């Protein structure tokens, strides 16, 4: 079954850390660039980070640069997002998403998301 | 950074109506645009990529058009399952993509 399943969300205090995971199955994970996208409660979609299929290049939104780190383990078919120095404005559902076949840049597979709440 | 605007921000329509949503980019993005549908509590779903290509499995009542700065998503005959929020997304400066603010389509 082709799917992405996020985990690792929860409630964390401001300044704290959290690591999200995204387990991939049903496709050749190591062949695709992967993204994290977030959605604050009641708000729109915000791209967070990207990692190339082989992990050689990483890009971040300015809002998370220096605080978040994207990584992947192709042997485990898993994508990660290490989030440090969390702020209230990082509260959101975090989705992992896969680059589309034939159209690099659109996302043809999304996970169900994991909720991160930053609150004291 | 490339900004996207969508209009309208919301609309009310009836089953069977033809619905058109517009997305405008702050600078030219060729055909590097996608459209997504999102229902409450669910992940976004890809509908259209490269401005006008229909994603596999998406009903043919959905269509996309445009290039450069102006794009349109059209639903030819609105169905009950189409009530949702629709987002455009540009990927001209991939991998740094941006999304439009969304258009909510609800029942009239």
XYZ file of C-alpha atoms in Angstrom:
228
model
C 0.000 0.000 0.000
C 1.400 3.338 -1.070
C 1.406 5.597 1.962
C 3.197 8.008 4.237
C 2.616 7.856 7.980
C 3.809 10.638 10.274
C 4.461 10.279 13.974
C 6.156 12.101 16.808
C 3.845 15.041 17.317
C 2.690 16.203 20.722
C 2.680 19.041 23.197
C 5.996 20.757 23.925
C 6.939 23.879 25.839
C 8.372 26.933 24.081
C 12.081 26.450 23.570
C 11.708 22.682 23.534
C 12.498 20.081 20.895
C 10.634 17.395 19.030
C 11.512 14.933 16.281
C 8.938 13.967 13.701
C 9.140 10.822 11.598
C 7.483 9.904 8.330
C 7.434 6.220 7.386
C 7.072 5.507 3.677
C 5.801 2.321 2.080
C 4.624 1.020 -1.280
C 7.037 2.996 -3.429
C 10.782 3.413 -3.933
C 11.392 5.993 -1.219
C 15.053 6.459 -2.141
C 14.112 7.757 -5.600
C 12.123 10.807 -4.514
C 12.676 14.202 -3.012
C 10.622 14.671 0.123
C 9.079 17.697 1.819
C 7.583 18.769 5.098
C 4.568 21.086 4.908
C 2.698 22.488 7.890
C -0.716 23.956 8.527
C -1.472 26.074 11.568
C -4.961 25.624 13.036
C -7.515 27.164 10.685
C -4.803 28.479 8.365
C -3.313 27.659 4.981
C -0.423 25.485 3.912
C 3.210 26.480 4.506
C 6.175 24.687 2.994
C 8.796 23.934 5.659
C 11.683 21.911 4.256
C 12.932 19.691 1.429
C 15.518 16.962 1.125
C 16.852 15.535 -2.103
C 16.318 11.837 -2.828
C 19.854 10.963 -1.708
C 20.016 13.422 1.179
C 22.696 15.504 -0.521
C 20.787 18.799 -0.533
C 18.435 20.352 1.986
C 16.383 23.543 1.866
C 14.388 25.347 4.525
C 11.793 28.057 4.822
C 13.195 31.224 6.378
C 10.777 30.798 9.296
C 12.509 27.594 10.446
C 16.063 27.949 9.162
C 18.618 27.333 11.886
C 16.044 25.664 14.140
C 14.747 22.711 12.102
C 16.751 19.950 10.427
C 15.406 17.605 7.779
C 17.019 14.212 7.242
C 16.253 10.790 5.841
C 17.292 7.173 6.225
C 16.718 5.424 2.924
C 17.558 2.046 4.463
C 14.572 2.520 6.784
C 12.324 4.330 4.263
C 11.909 7.109 6.784
C 11.983 10.900 6.675
C 12.670 13.011 9.765
C 12.233 16.565 10.975
C 14.209 17.604 14.046
C 12.613 20.704 15.522
C 14.526 22.739 18.102
C 13.884 26.075 19.830
C 10.177 25.662 19.213
C 7.912 28.689 19.305
C 4.177 29.110 19.702
C 3.941 29.972 16.013
C 5.285 26.511 15.131
C 2.003 25.011 16.364
C 0.563 23.183 13.359
C -0.247 19.898 11.731
C 2.921 18.726 10.015
C 2.598 16.734 6.812
C 5.269 14.891 4.897
C 4.804 14.877 1.137
C 6.438 13.226 -1.843
C 7.529 14.829 -5.108
C 5.161 13.770 -7.853
C 6.040 11.325 -10.598
C 6.688 13.314 -13.741
C 6.198 16.718 -12.126
C 8.900 17.561 -9.643
C 7.474 20.246 -7.423
C 3.904 19.120 -7.078
C 3.164 16.624 -4.320
C 1.248 13.490 -5.253
C 1.348 11.686 -1.915
C 0.764 13.149 1.538
C 0.646 11.653 4.988
C -2.289 12.226 7.327
C -0.246 14.649 9.401
C 0.888 14.874 13.011
C -0.089 17.717 15.332
C 2.577 19.724 17.106
C 1.402 22.049 19.857
C 3.868 24.480 21.402
C 2.448 25.782 24.644
C 3.410 26.354 28.244
C 9.664 35.283 -2.967
C 6.815 34.495 -5.325
C 3.432 35.308 -3.804
C 0.159 33.707 -4.847
C -3.276 35.211 -4.461
C -6.558 33.365 -4.948
C -10.004 34.678 -5.694
C -12.535 34.426 -4.381
C -11.493 33.508 -0.845
C -14.786 31.679 -0.481
C -17.849 30.927 -2.543
C -21.211 29.293 -2.155
C -22.476 27.090 -4.941
C -25.061 24.446 -5.677
C -24.651 20.905 -6.920
C -24.372 21.034 -10.703
C -22.930 24.542 -10.827
C -19.850 25.438 -12.820
C -17.213 26.804 -10.442
C -14.110 28.794 -11.346
C -11.261 29.685 -8.983
C -8.454 32.012 -9.965
C -4.838 32.017 -8.819
C -2.451 34.865 -9.626
C 1.327 34.799 -9.180
C 3.363 37.892 -8.293
C 5.730 37.092 -11.155
C 5.733 34.744 -14.104
C 6.001 31.055 -13.232
C 5.483 29.496 -16.663
C 3.310 26.408 -16.027
C 4.821 25.499 -12.643
C 1.503 25.406 -10.835
C -0.527 22.744 -9.071
C -3.991 22.636 -7.514
C -4.985 20.731 -4.394
C -8.259 19.894 -2.691
C -8.418 19.656 1.084
C -11.333 18.477 3.182
C -11.568 19.187 6.925
C -9.192 17.033 8.963
C -7.640 15.503 5.857
C -4.412 15.940 3.929
C -4.413 17.885 0.675
C -4.997 15.906 -2.504
C -3.310 16.713 -5.806
C -5.808 17.523 -8.563
C -3.855 19.310 -11.298
C -0.125 19.605 -11.965
C 1.836 21.622 -14.515
C -1.121 24.026 -14.649
C -3.364 21.843 -16.791
C -2.493 18.147 -16.384
C -5.083 16.057 -14.570
C -3.665 13.828 -11.857
C -4.453 10.146 -12.305
C -7.737 9.150 -10.701
C -9.111 12.694 -10.491
C -12.543 13.134 -12.138
C -12.550 14.854 -15.516
C -14.917 17.575 -14.245
C -11.777 19.194 -12.811
C -9.626 21.156 -15.222
C -6.843 23.700 -15.029
C -5.623 26.366 -17.378
C -3.239 29.298 -17.597
C 0.436 30.109 -17.726
C 2.689 32.959 -16.680
C 0.877 34.743 -13.866
C -2.809 33.864 -14.243
C -4.303 30.437 -13.643
C -7.756 28.943 -13.293
C -9.226 25.831 -11.722
C -12.648 24.904 -13.086
C -15.123 22.359 -11.781
C -17.556 21.827 -14.637
C -20.433 20.401 -12.585
C -20.043 20.610 -8.823
C -20.703 17.392 -6.955
C -21.484 16.930 -3.229
C -17.999 15.520 -2.583
C -16.374 18.645 -4.076
C -17.212 20.902 -1.170
C -13.766 21.612 0.229
C -10.957 24.148 0.273
C -8.802 24.487 -2.828
C -5.181 25.645 -2.858
C -2.890 26.597 -5.697
C 0.846 26.018 -5.353
C 3.764 27.306 -7.384
C 7.001 25.387 -7.859
C 8.817 27.671 -10.278
C 11.685 28.046 -7.777
C 11.620 24.414 -6.708
C 12.183 23.116 -4.130
C 11.052 26.321 -2.431
C 7.355 26.141 -3.177
C 4.583 28.435 -1.994
C 0.858 27.962 -1.627
C -2.018 30.321 -2.209
C -4.254 31.262 0.724
C -7.041 28.915 -0.330
C -10.600 29.126 -1.608
C -13.361 27.546 0.426
C -16.246 26.115 -1.583
C -19.381 25.486 0.438
C -22.986 24.613 -0.151
C -25.397 27.339 -1.174
